[in-house]
XYZ file of C-alpha atoms in Angstrom:
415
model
C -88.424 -157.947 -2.686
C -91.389 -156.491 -4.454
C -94.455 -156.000 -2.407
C -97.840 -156.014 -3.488
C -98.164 -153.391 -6.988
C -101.657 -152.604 -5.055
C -100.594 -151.650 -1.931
C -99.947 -148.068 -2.161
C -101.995 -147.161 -4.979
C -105.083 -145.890 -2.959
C -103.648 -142.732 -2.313
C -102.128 -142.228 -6.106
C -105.626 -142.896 -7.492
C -107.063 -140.095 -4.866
C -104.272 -138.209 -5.985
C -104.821 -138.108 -9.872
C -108.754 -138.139 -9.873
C -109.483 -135.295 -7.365
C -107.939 -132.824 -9.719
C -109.379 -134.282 -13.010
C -112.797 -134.622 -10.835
C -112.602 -130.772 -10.042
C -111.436 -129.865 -13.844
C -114.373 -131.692 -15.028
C -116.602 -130.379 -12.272
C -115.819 -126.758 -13.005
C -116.249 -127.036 -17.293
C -119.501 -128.030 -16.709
C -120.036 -125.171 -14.455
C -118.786 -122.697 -16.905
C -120.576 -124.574 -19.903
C -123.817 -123.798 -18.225
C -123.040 -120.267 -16.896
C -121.630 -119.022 -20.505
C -124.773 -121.051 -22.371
C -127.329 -119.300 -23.670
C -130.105 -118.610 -26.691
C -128.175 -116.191 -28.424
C -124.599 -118.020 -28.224
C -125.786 -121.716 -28.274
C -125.581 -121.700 -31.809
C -121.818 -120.140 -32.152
C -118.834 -122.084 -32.757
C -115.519 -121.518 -33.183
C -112.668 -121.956 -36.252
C -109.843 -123.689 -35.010
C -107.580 -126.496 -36.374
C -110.464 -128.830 -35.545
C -112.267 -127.513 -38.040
C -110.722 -126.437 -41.084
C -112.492 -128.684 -43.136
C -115.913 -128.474 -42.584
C -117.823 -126.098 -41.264
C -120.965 -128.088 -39.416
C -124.373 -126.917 -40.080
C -127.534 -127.826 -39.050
C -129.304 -127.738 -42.099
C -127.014 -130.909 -43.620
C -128.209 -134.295 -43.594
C -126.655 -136.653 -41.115
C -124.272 -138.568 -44.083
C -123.139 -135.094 -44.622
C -122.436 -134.307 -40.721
C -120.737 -137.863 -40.575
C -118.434 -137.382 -43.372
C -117.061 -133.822 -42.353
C -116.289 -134.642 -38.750
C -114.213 -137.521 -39.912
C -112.400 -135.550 -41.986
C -111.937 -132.756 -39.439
C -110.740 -135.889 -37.040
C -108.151 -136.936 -39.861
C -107.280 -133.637 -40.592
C -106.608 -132.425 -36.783
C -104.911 -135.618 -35.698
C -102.397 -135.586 -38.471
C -101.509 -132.529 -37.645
C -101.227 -133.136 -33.949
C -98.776 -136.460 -35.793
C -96.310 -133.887 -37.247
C -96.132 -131.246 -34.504
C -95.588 -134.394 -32.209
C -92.681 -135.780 -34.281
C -91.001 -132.619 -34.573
C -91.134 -132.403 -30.755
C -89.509 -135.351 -30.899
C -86.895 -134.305 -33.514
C -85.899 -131.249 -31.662
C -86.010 -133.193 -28.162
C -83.446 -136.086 -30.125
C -81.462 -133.191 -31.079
C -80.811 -131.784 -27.617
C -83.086 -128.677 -28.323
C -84.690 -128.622 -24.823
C -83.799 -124.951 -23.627
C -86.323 -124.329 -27.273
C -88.872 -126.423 -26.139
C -89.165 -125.139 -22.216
C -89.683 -121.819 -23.719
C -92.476 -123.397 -26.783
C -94.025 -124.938 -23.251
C -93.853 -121.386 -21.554
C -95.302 -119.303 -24.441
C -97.612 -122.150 -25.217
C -98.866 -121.575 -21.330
C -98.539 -117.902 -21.375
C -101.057 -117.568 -24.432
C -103.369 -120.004 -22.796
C -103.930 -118.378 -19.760
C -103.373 -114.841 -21.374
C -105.534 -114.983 -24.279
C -108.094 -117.966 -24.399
C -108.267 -117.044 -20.407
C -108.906 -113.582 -20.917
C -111.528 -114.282 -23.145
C -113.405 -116.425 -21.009
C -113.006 -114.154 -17.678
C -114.471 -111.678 -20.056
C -117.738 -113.749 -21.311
C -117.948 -114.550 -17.438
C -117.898 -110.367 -16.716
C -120.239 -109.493 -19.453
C -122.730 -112.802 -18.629
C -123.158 -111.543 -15.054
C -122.832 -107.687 -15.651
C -119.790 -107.867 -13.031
C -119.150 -103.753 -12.771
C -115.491 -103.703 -13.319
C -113.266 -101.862 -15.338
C -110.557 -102.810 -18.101
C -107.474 -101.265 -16.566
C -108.297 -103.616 -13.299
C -109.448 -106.525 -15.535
C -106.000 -106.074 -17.578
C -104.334 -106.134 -14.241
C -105.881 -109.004 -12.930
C -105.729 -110.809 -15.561
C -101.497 -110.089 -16.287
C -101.197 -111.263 -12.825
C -102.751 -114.333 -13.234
C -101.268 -115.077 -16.161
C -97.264 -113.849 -14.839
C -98.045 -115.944 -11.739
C -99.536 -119.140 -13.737
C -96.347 -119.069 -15.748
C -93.831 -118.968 -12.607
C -96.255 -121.240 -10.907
C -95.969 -124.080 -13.575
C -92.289 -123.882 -14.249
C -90.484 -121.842 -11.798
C -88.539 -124.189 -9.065
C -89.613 -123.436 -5.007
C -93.058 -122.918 -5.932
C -95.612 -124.773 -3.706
C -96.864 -127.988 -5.339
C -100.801 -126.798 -4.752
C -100.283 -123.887 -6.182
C -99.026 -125.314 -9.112
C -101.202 -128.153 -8.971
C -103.451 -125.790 -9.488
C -102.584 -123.609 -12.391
C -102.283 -127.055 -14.155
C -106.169 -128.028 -13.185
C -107.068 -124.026 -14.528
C -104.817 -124.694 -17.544
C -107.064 -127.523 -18.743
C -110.442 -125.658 -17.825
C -109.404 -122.769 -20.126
C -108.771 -124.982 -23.527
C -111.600 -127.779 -22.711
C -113.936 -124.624 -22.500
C -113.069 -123.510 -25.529
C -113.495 -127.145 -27.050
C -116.773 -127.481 -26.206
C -117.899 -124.401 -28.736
C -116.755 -127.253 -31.957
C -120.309 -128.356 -33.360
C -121.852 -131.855 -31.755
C -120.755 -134.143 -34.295
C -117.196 -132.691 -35.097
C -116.610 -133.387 -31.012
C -117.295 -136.579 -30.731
C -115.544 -137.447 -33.729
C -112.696 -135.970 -32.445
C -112.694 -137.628 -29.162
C -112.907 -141.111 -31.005
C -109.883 -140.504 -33.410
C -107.522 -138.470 -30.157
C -108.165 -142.137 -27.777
C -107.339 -144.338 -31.265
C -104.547 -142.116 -31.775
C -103.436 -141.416 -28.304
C -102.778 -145.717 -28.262
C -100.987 -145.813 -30.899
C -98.355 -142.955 -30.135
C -97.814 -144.487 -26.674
C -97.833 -148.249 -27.290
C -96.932 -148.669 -30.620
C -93.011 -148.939 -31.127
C -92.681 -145.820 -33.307
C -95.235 -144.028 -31.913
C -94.116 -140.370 -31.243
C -94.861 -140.471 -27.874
C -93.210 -143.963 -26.639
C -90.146 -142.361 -28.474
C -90.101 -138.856 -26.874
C -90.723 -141.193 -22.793
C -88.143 -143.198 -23.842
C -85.495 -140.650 -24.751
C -86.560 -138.620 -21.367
C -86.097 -142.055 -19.670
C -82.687 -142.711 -21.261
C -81.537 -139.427 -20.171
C -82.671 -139.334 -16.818
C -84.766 -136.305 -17.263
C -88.061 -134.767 -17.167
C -89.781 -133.977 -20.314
C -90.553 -130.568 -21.214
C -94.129 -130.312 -21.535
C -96.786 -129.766 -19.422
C -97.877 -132.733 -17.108
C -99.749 -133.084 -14.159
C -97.887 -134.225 -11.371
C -99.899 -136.269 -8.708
C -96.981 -135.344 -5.532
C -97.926 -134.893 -1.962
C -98.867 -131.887 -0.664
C -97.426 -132.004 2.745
C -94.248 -129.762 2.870
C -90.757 -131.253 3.112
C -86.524 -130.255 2.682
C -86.149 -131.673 -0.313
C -84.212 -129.559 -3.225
C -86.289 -128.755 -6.071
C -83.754 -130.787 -8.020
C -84.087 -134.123 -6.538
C -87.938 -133.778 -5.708
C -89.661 -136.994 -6.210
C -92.176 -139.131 -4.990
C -91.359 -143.177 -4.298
C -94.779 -144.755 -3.481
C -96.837 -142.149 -3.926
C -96.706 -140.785 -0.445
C -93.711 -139.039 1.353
C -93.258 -138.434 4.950
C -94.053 -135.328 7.411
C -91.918 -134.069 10.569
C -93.749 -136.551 12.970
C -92.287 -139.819 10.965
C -88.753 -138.580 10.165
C -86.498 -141.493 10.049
C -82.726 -140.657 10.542
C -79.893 -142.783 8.557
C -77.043 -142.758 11.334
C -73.936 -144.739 11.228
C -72.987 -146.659 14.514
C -70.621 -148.419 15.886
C -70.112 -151.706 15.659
C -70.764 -151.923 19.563
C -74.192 -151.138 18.908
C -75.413 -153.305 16.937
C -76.741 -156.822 17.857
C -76.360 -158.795 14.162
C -73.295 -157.799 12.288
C -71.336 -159.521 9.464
C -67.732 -160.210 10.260
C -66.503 -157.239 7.750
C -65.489 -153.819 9.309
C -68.206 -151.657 7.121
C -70.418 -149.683 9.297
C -73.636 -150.671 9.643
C -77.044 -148.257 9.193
C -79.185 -147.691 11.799
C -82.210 -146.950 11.484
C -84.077 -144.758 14.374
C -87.492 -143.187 14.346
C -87.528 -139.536 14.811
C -86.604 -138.931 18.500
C -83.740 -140.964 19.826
C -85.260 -142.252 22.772
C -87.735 -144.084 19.960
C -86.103 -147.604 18.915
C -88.549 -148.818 16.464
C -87.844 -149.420 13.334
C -89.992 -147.665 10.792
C -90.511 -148.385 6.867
C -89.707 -144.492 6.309
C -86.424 -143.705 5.123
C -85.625 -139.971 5.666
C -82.892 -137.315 6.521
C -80.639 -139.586 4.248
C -77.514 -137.738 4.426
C -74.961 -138.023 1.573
C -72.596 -135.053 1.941
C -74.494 -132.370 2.436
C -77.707 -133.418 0.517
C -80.952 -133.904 2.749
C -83.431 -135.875 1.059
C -87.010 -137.281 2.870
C -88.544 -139.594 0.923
C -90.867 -142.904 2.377
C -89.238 -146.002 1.349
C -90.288 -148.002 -1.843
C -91.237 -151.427 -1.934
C -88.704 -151.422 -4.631
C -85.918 -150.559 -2.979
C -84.075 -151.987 -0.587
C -81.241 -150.297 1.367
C -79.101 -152.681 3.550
C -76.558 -150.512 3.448
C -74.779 -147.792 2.020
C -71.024 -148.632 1.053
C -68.577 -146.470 -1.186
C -69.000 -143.867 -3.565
C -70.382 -146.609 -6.504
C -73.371 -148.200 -3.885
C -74.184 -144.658 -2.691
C -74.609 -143.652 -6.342
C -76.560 -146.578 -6.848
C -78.764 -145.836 -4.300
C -79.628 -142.384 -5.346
C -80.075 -143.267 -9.192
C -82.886 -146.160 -7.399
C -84.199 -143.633 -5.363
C -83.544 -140.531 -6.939
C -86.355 -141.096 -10.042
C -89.496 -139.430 -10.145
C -92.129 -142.324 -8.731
C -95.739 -140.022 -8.678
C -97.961 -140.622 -11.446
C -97.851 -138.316 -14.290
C -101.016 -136.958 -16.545
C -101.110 -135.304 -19.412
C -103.025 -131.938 -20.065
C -104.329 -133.523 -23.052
C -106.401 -135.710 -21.114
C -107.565 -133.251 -18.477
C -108.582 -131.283 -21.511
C -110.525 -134.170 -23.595
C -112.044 -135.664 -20.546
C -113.514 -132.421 -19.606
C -114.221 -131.876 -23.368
C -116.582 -134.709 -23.007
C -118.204 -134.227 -19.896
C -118.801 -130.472 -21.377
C -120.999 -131.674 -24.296
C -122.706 -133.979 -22.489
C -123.913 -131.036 -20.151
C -125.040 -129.582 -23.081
C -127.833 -131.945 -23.290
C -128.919 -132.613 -19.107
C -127.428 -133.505 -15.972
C -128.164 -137.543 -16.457
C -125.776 -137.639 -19.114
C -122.945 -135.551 -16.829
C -123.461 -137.968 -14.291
C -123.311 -141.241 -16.391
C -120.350 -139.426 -17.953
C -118.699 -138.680 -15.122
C -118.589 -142.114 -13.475
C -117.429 -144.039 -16.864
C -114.361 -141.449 -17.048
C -113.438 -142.053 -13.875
C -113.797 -145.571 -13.793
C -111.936 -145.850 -16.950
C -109.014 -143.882 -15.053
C -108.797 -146.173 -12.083
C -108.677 -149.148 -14.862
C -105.754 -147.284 -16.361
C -104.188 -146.665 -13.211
C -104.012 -150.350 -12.085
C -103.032 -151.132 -15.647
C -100.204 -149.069 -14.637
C -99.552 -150.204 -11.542
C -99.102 -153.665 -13.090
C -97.384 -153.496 -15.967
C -94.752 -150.311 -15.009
C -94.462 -148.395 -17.682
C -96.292 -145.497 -19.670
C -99.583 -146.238 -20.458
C -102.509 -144.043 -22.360
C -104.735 -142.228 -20.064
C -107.189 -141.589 -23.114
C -108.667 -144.374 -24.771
C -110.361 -146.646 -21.936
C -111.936 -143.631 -19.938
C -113.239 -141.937 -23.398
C -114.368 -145.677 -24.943
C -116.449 -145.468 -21.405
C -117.751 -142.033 -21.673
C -118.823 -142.284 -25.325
C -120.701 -145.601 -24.890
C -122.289 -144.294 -21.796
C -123.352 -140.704 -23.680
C -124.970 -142.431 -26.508
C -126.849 -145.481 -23.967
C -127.592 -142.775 -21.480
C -129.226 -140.037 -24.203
C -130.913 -142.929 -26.374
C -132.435 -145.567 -23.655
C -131.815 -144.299 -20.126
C -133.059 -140.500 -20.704
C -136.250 -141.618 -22.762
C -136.953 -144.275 -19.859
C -136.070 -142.272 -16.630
C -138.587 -139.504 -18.245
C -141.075 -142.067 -19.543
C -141.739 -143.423 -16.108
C -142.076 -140.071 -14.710
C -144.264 -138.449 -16.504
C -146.316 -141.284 -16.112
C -145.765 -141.458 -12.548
C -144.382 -144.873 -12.563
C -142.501 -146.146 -9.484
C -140.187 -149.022 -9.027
């Protein structure tokens, strides 16, 4: 029986917006600590860009009409590389595509990273030299990798190598010229729908292949798990209801005798009992943990989902796992970590009123996707409602809201 889709997803919401919240927070602190006179005007050639080259001297038409190409231009190729993904996932080439994912990671952190740690040494005159910033900066980089995709690595550490992950590539997104950005953000939400929902679109293809194969995808996601330590393998880690349990609410699966127990079926299967922790506790508890199948341990809070009367032969126990077994936390992208940063970046570019108008439409837009999700139980795009939000409050915030706020100030108006 299916409880309510709301009940649990408090603590998933907490989960997935702290982290985007601190990613976010921590772009705009590095927009404004890297900005100044001298470097306010530089941008940077990347694929977003090939085009056309923004400059301020062009009329607005001009502006216009070369971000949208740059838009068309970077989302097609985003399009191909996507599908090929997809070809080379269909074709069983994932040991490839683990290692495109760990290269892909490696040059992040090495490279854009190392650029940015040194615009942060040379912006506060930090006296250090390069053999110990080459040091540092290998060991970050080694220790990001194994962090990210090494197994028996605590989930906060790698938690947070994702989080760092998106602040290096959104800070280097916010050096694309004004209009060439927001363009870009438009076309990546428009697109980001249609590759998810749409029945061909590369990404619906690429979840459902991982989902017919009952296995993770190899790319780099953020993984909303809880924190709090626990015995289970790094093979059959997973999350059912977006919380799992601690030592103080360990529930043990025992079998019994039919002696003990009060309401039996007529059958001679054992029955499960279910005690709470300490024997001398009889209460039952909705936790299921210490579920012992062989010599597996697993500790895991029951779903609403799933329901275990009992656990029969080899086929139910199977069963059981396969319900159990799949990865229940709520996945997000390092696309939109990046882009939502992306946004929140430019906007601090202009003042803190647009941050904060920013801020709250992205995250409201989140929690909208995130009951969306709840509801309809299946994979949904994080992009387009949160960056429809932050666009529309941007432009309202910078055109009525900033000339107002100011207006009444400087005329020392009061409400």
């Amino acid at each position: 029986m299916e409880s309510s889709v709301l009940e649990c997803l408090g603590v998933e919401i907490i989960g997935v917006m702290s982290p985007v919240s601190i990613c976010m927070f921590l772009v705009v602190l590095l927009v404004y600590a890297l900005s100044s006179p001298s470097s306010s005007a530089a941008t940077i050639t990347t694929a977003a860009n090939l085009v056309y080259a923004e400059n301020p001297a062009d009329s607005t038409a001009q502006k216009l009409e070369g971000a949208l190409l740059n838009a068309v231009v970077f989302v097609g190729l985003i399009a191909l590389v996507t599908f090929l993904l997809v070809l080379l996932y269909y074709y069983n080439c994932t040991a490839f595509l683990r290692h495109y994912t760990r290269f892909s990671a490696f040059f992040v952190l090495a490279s854009m990273g190392g650029s940015i740690l040194l615009s942060l040494l040379q912006r506060f005159s930090i006296p250090i030299d390069a053999i110990t910033s080459l040091l540092l900066l290998f060991n970050f980089t080694v220790v990001g990798v194994l962090s990210v995709f090494a197994g028996g690595i605590p989930i906060l550490l790698r938690q947070g190598y994702m989080v760092c992950l998106g602040i290096i590539v959104a800070a280097w997104f916010t050096k694309l010229p004004e209009w060439t950005t927001w363009t870009l953000l438009v076309a990546l939400a428009l697109y980001d729908l249609v590759a998810v929902l749409a029945p061909g679109g590369p990404l619906k293809l690429l979840v459902d292949l991982a989902s017919t194969r009952n296995e993770e995808l190899p790319a780099l996601v953020y993984e909303a798990r809880p924190t709090v330590a626990t015995r289970t393998p790094a093979a059959l880690g997973f999350l059912v209801a977006g919380v799992s349990d601690s030592e103080a609410s360990r529930v043990e699966l025992q079998v019994v005798s039919r002696d003990n127990v009060s309401n039996i079926d007529n059958d001679n299967d054992d029955d499960i009992n279910m005690n709470h922790g300490r024997s001398d506790e009889g209460e039952r508890s909705p936790l299921v943990g210490g579920m012992r199948f062989g010599e597996v341990v697993i500790d895991e809070e029951m779903s609403p989902l799933v329901e275990m009367g009992g656990v029969g032969d080899g086929e139910e126990e199977e069963r059981v796992m396969r319900e159990i077994g799949g990865d229940r936390g709520i996945k997000l992208g390092l696309g939109d970590f990046v882009f939502y940063s992306v946004l929140v970046g430019r906007a601090a570019m202009y003042d803190l009123m647009t941050v904060y108008a920013c801020y709250l439409a992205i995250i409201s837009g989140l929690g909208c996707t995130l009951i969306l999700l709840s509801v309809c139980r299946q994979a949904l795009p994080a992009l387009p409602i949160s960056i429809a939000l932050g666009v529309l409050f941007y432009f309202l915030t910078r055109l009525l809201m900033e000339p107002f706020i100011v207006g009444t100030a400087t005329n020392l108006m009061m409400f």
